[in-house]
Coordinates of N, CA, C and O in Angstrom, one line a residue:
M287 N -23.5 15.0 6.4 CA -22.9 13.7 6.3 C -21.4 13.9 6.0 O -21.0 14.7 5.1
P288 N -20.5 13.2 6.8 CA -19.0 13.4 6.6 C -18.6 12.9 5.2 O -19.1 11.9 4.7
R289 N -17.6 13.6 4.7 CA -17.0 13.2 3.4 C -16.2 11.9 3.6 O -15.5 11.7 4.6
E290 N -16.2 11.0 2.6 CA -15.4 9.8 2.7 C -14.0 10.1 2.5 O -13.6 10.9 1.7
K291 N -13.1 9.4 3.3 CA -11.7 9.7 3.2 C -11.2 9.2 1.8 O -11.4 8.1 1.4
M292 N -10.4 10.1 1.2 CA -9.8 9.7 -0.2 C -8.3 9.6 0.0 O -7.7 10.3 0.7
I293 N -7.8 8.6 -0.7 CA -6.4 8.3 -0.8 C -5.9 8.7 -2.2 O -6.5 8.2 -3.2
H294 N -4.8 9.5 -2.3 CA -4.3 9.8 -3.6 C -3.2 8.7 -4.0 O -2.2 8.6 -3.4
V295 N -3.6 7.9 -5.0 CA -2.8 6.7 -5.3 C -1.8 7.1 -6.4 O -2.2 7.7 -7.4
I296 N -0.6 6.6 -6.3 CA 0.4 6.7 -7.3 C 0.4 5.5 -8.2 O 0.4 5.6 -9.4
E297 N 0.5 4.3 -7.6 CA 0.5 3.0 -8.3 C -0.2 2.0 -7.5 O -0.2 2.1 -6.2
Q298 N -0.7 0.9 -8.1 CA -1.2 -0.2 -7.4 C -0.4 -1.4 -7.9 O -0.2 -1.6 -9.1
Y299 N 0.0 -2.2 -6.9 CA 0.8 -3.4 -7.2 C 0.1 -4.6 -6.8 O -0.3 -4.9 -5.7
Y300 N -0.2 -5.5 -7.8 CA -0.8 -6.8 -7.6 C 0.3 -7.8 -7.2 O 1.4 -7.8 -7.8
A301 N -0.1 -8.8 -6.4 CA 0.9 -9.8 -6.0 C 1.3 -10.7 -7.2 O 2.4 -11.2 -7.2
D302 N 0.5 -10.7 -8.3 CA 0.8 -11.5 -9.4 C 1.8 -10.8 -10.4 O 2.1 -11.3 -11.4
G303 N 2.2 -9.6 -10.0 CA 3.2 -8.8 -10.8 C 2.7 -7.7 -11.6 O 3.4 -6.9 -12.1
R304 N 1.4 -7.6 -11.8 CA 0.8 -6.5 -12.5 C 0.9 -5.2 -11.7 O 0.9 -5.2 -10.5
I305 N 1.1 -4.1 -12.5 CA 1.1 -2.8 -11.9 C 0.1 -1.9 -12.6 O 0.1 -1.8 -13.9
V306 N -0.7 -1.2 -11.9 CA -1.6 -0.2 -12.4 C -0.9 1.1 -12.2 O -0.8 1.6 -11.0
D307 N -0.5 1.7 -13.2 CA 0.2 3.0 -13.1 C -0.7 4.1 -13.5 O -1.6 4.0 -14.2
G308 N -0.5 5.3 -12.9 CA -1.3 6.4 -13.2 C -2.0 6.9 -11.9 O -2.7 6.1 -11.2
E309 N -1.8 8.2 -11.6 CA -2.4 8.7 -10.4 C -3.9 8.8 -10.4 O -4.5 9.2 -11.5
H310 N -4.5 8.5 -9.3 CA -6.0 8.6 -9.2 C -6.3 8.5 -7.7 O -5.5 8.3 -6.9
D311 N -7.6 8.8 -7.4 CA -8.0 8.7 -6.0 C -8.8 7.4 -5.8 O -9.5 6.9 -6.7
M312 N -8.7 6.9 -4.6 CA -9.5 5.7 -4.1 C -10.0 6.1 -2.8 O -9.4 6.8 -2.0
T313 N -11.2 5.5 -2.5 CA -11.7 5.7 -1.1 C -11.0 4.7 -0.2 O -10.4 3.7 -0.6
W314 N -11.1 5.0 1.1 CA -10.4 4.1 2.1 C -11.0 2.7 2.0 O -10.3 1.7 2.0
K315 N -12.3 2.6 1.8 CA -12.9 1.3 1.6 C -12.4 0.5 0.4 O -12.2 -0.7 0.4
D316 N -12.2 1.3 -0.7 CA -11.6 0.6 -1.9 C -10.2 0.1 -1.7 O -9.8 -0.9 -2.2
V317 N -9.4 0.9 -0.9 CA -8.1 0.4 -0.6 C -8.1 -0.8 0.3 O -7.4 -1.8 0.0
Q318 N -9.0 -0.9 1.3 CA -9.2 -2.1 2.1 C -9.6 -3.3 1.2 O -9.1 -4.4 1.4
A319 N -10.5 -3.1 0.3 CA -10.9 -4.2 -0.6 C -9.8 -4.6 -1.5 O -9.6 -5.8 -1.7
F320 N -9.0 -3.7 -2.0 CA -7.9 -4.0 -2.9 C -6.8 -4.9 -2.1 O -6.3 -5.8 -2.7
V321 N -6.4 -4.5 -0.9 CA -5.4 -5.2 -0.2 C -6.0 -6.4 0.5 O -5.3 -7.3 1.0
G322 N -7.3 -6.5 0.6 CA -8.0 -7.7 1.2 C -8.1 -7.8 2.7 O -8.1 -8.8 3.3
G323 N -8.1 -6.6 3.3 CA -8.3 -6.6 4.8 C -7.9 -5.3 5.4 O -7.9 -4.3 4.8
Y324 N -7.5 -5.4 6.7 CA -7.1 -4.2 7.4 C -5.8 -3.6 6.8 O -4.9 -4.4 6.4
V325 N -5.7 -2.3 6.8 CA -4.6 -1.6 6.1 C -3.5 -1.3 7.1 O -3.8 -0.7 8.2
E326 N -2.3 -1.5 6.7 CA -1.1 -1.1 7.5 C -0.3 -0.1 6.6 O -0.1 -0.4 5.4
Y327 N 0.2 0.9 7.2 CA 1.0 1.9 6.5 C 2.5 1.4 6.7 O 2.9 1.1 7.7
V328 N 3.2 1.5 5.5 CA 4.6 1.1 5.5 C 5.4 2.2 4.9 O 5.1 2.7 3.9
K329 N 6.5 2.6 5.6 CA 7.4 3.6 5.1 C 8.1 3.1 3.8 O 8.4 1.9 3.7
T330 N 8.3 4.0 2.9 CA 9.0 3.7 1.6 C 10.3 4.4 1.6 O 10.7 5.1 2.5
T331 N 11.1 4.1 0.5 CA 12.3 4.8 0.3 C 12.2 6.2 0.0 O 13.1 7.0 0.0
N332 N 11.0 6.6 -0.4 CA 10.6 8.0 -0.7 C 9.8 8.6 0.4 O 8.7 8.1 0.7
D333 N 10.3 9.6 1.1 CA 9.6 10.2 2.2 C 8.2 10.8 1.9 O 7.4 11.1 2.8
F334 N 7.9 11.0 0.6 CA 6.7 11.6 0.2 C 5.6 10.6 -0.2 O 4.5 10.9 -0.5
H335 N 6.0 9.3 -0.1 CA 5.0 8.2 -0.4 C 4.9 7.2 0.8 O 5.8 7.1 1.6
V336 N 3.8 6.5 0.8 CA 3.6 5.5 1.8 C 3.0 4.3 1.1 O 2.3 4.4 0.1
L337 N 3.3 3.1 1.5 CA 2.8 1.9 0.9 C 1.7 1.4 1.9 O 1.9 1.3 3.1
L338 N 0.5 1.1 1.3 CA -0.6 0.6 2.1 C -0.8 -0.9 1.7 O -0.9 -1.3 0.6
V339 N -0.7 -1.8 2.8 CA -0.7 -3.2 2.6 C -1.7 -3.9 3.5 O -2.1 -3.3 4.5
N340 N -1.9 -5.2 3.3 CA -2.7 -5.9 4.3 C -1.9 -6.2 5.5 O -0.8 -6.9 5.4
E341 N -2.3 -5.8 6.6 CA -1.5 -6.0 7.9 C -1.4 -7.4 8.3 O -0.5 -7.8 9.0
D342 N -2.2 -8.3 7.8 CA -2.2 -9.7 8.1 C -1.7 -10.6 6.9 O -1.9 -11.8 6.8
G343 N -1.0 -9.9 5.9 CA -0.6 -10.6 4.7 C 0.2 -11.9 5.0 O 0.0 -12.9 4.3
L344 N 1.1 -11.8 5.9 CA 2.0 -13.0 6.2 C 1.2 -14.1 6.9 O 1.2 -15.2 6.5
A345 N 0.3 -13.7 7.8 CA -0.5 -14.7 8.6 C -1.5 -15.3 7.7 O -1.8 -16.5 7.8
F346 N -2.0 -14.6 6.7 CA -3.0 -15.2 5.7 C -2.3 -16.0 4.6 O -3.0 -16.6 3.8
G347 N -1.0 -16.0 4.6 CA -0.3 -16.7 3.6 C -0.4 -16.1 2.2 O -0.3 -16.9 1.2
L348 N -0.5 -14.8 2.1 CA -0.6 -14.1 0.8 C 0.7 -14.2 0.1 O 1.8 -14.4 0.7
S349 N 0.7 -14.2 -1.3 CA 1.9 -14.3 -2.1 C 2.8 -13.1 -1.9 O 2.3 -12.0 -1.6
E350 N 4.1 -13.4 -2.1 CA 5.1 -12.3 -2.0 C 4.8 -11.3 -3.2 O 4.3 -11.7 -4.3
N351 N 5.1 -10.0 -2.9 CA 4.9 -9.0 -4.0 C 6.2 -8.3 -4.1 O 6.5 -7.3 -3.5
P352 N 7.0 -8.7 -5.1 CA 8.4 -8.1 -5.3 C 8.3 -6.7 -5.7 O 9.2 -5.9 -5.3
N353 N 7.4 -6.3 -6.5 CA 7.3 -4.9 -6.9 C 7.0 -4.0 -5.7 O 7.6 -2.9 -5.6
A354 N 6.1 -4.4 -4.8 CA 5.8 -3.6 -3.6 C 7.0 -3.6 -2.7 O 7.4 -2.6 -2.1
T355 N 7.6 -4.8 -2.5 CA 8.8 -4.9 -1.6 C 9.9 -4.0 -2.1 O 10.6 -3.4 -1.2
A356 N 10.1 -3.8 -3.4 CA 11.2 -2.9 -3.9 C 11.0 -1.4 -3.4 O 12.0 -0.7 -3.4
C357 N 9.8 -1.1 -3.0 CA 9.5 0.3 -2.6 C 9.8 0.6 -1.1 O 9.9 1.8 -0.7
V358 N 10.0 -0.4 -0.3 CA 10.1 -0.2 1.1 C 11.5 -0.2 1.6 O 12.4 -0.7 1.0
R359 N 11.6 0.3 2.8 CA 12.9 0.4 3.5 C 13.4 -1.0 3.9 O 12.6 -1.7 4.6
R360 N 14.5 -1.3 3.5 CA 15.0 -2.7 3.7 C 15.2 -3.0 5.2 O 14.9 -4.2 5.6
D361 N 15.5 -2.0 6.0 CA 15.7 -2.3 7.5 C 14.4 -2.7 8.2 O 14.4 -3.3 9.2
V362 N 13.3 -2.4 7.5 CA 12.0 -2.7 8.2 C 11.4 -4.0 7.7 O 10.9 -4.7 8.6
W363 N 11.4 -4.3 6.5 CA 10.6 -5.4 5.9 C 11.4 -6.7 5.5 O 10.7 -7.7 5.3
M364 N 12.7 -6.6 5.4 CA 13.3 -7.8 4.9 C 13.3 -9.0 5.8 O 13.3 -10.1 5.4
D365 N 13.3 -8.7 7.1 CA 13.2 -9.8 8.1 C 11.8 -10.4 8.1 O 11.7 -11.5 8.7
R366 N 10.8 -9.8 7.5 CA 9.5 -10.4 7.5 C 9.2 -11.1 6.1 O 8.1 -11.5 5.9
G367 N 10.2 -11.2 5.3 CA 10.0 -11.9 4.0 C 9.4 -11.0 2.9 O 9.0 -11.5 1.9
G368 N 9.4 -9.7 3.1 CA 8.9 -8.8 2.1 C 7.4 -8.5 2.2 O 6.7 -9.1 3.1
I369 N 6.9 -7.7 1.4 CA 5.4 -7.4 1.3 C 4.7 -8.6 0.8 O 5.1 -9.2 -0.2
R370 N 3.5 -8.8 1.4 CA 2.7 -9.9 0.9 C 1.3 -9.4 0.4 O 0.7 -8.5 1.1
G371 N 0.9 -9.9 -0.7 CA -0.4 -9.5 -1.3 C -0.4 -8.2 -2.0 O 0.7 -7.7 -2.3
N372 N -1.6 -7.7 -2.4 CA -1.7 -6.5 -3.2 C -1.3 -5.3 -2.3 O -1.4 -5.4 -1.1
A373 N -0.8 -4.2 -2.9 CA -0.4 -3.1 -2.2 C -0.7 -1.8 -3.0 O -0.7 -1.9 -4.2
V374 N -0.8 -0.7 -2.3 CA -1.1 0.6 -2.9 C 0.0 1.6 -2.5 O 0.3 1.8 -1.3
L375 N 0.6 2.2 -3.5 CA 1.6 3.2 -3.3 C 0.8 4.6 -3.3 O 0.2 4.9 -4.3
A376 N 0.9 5.3 -2.2 CA 0.1 6.5 -2.2 C 0.9 7.7 -1.7 O 2.0 7.5 -1.1
R377 N 0.4 8.9 -2.0 CA 1.1 10.1 -1.5 C 0.9 10.2 0.0 O -0.2 10.1 0.5
A378 N 2.0 10.5 0.7 CA 1.9 10.6 2.2 C 1.3 12.0 2.4 O 1.6 13.0 1.8
R379 N 0.5 12.1 3.5 CA 0.0 13.4 3.9 C 1.0 14.0 4.8 O 1.5 13.4 5.7
P380 N 1.1 15.3 4.7 CA 2.0 16.1 5.7 C 1.4 16.0 7.1 O 0.1 16.0 7.2
C381 N 2.2 16.0 8.1 CA 1.8 15.9 9.5 C 1.3 17.3 9.9 O 1.8 18.3 9.5

C-alpha cells in the first residue's frame, strides 16, 4: 500500500486571525480539509516555503486572511484581493 503524502507544516493561518504555530506534519487530506477544498500552491516571499490555500476561495466568498496574505508575493495576489479562507504555510520541496 502506498504511503500517504505528508506535508511539513510551519504554521496554519485561520481566516478569523488565529495562528497555529509550531512545525508538524499533516496529510494531504488533512490540508484539503483545513483549507476547505482543492489546494492551490502559492509562492511566498521566502523561497523555502509555499502557502497552501483553497483554490476557489474567492469564488466561494471566503473571508480575507490578512496573516496569510502577508506571506505572499505582492505581484501575484494583490490584484485578487489577497488570500481567502484558511491557509497552511509549508516547507517547499526541492525540485
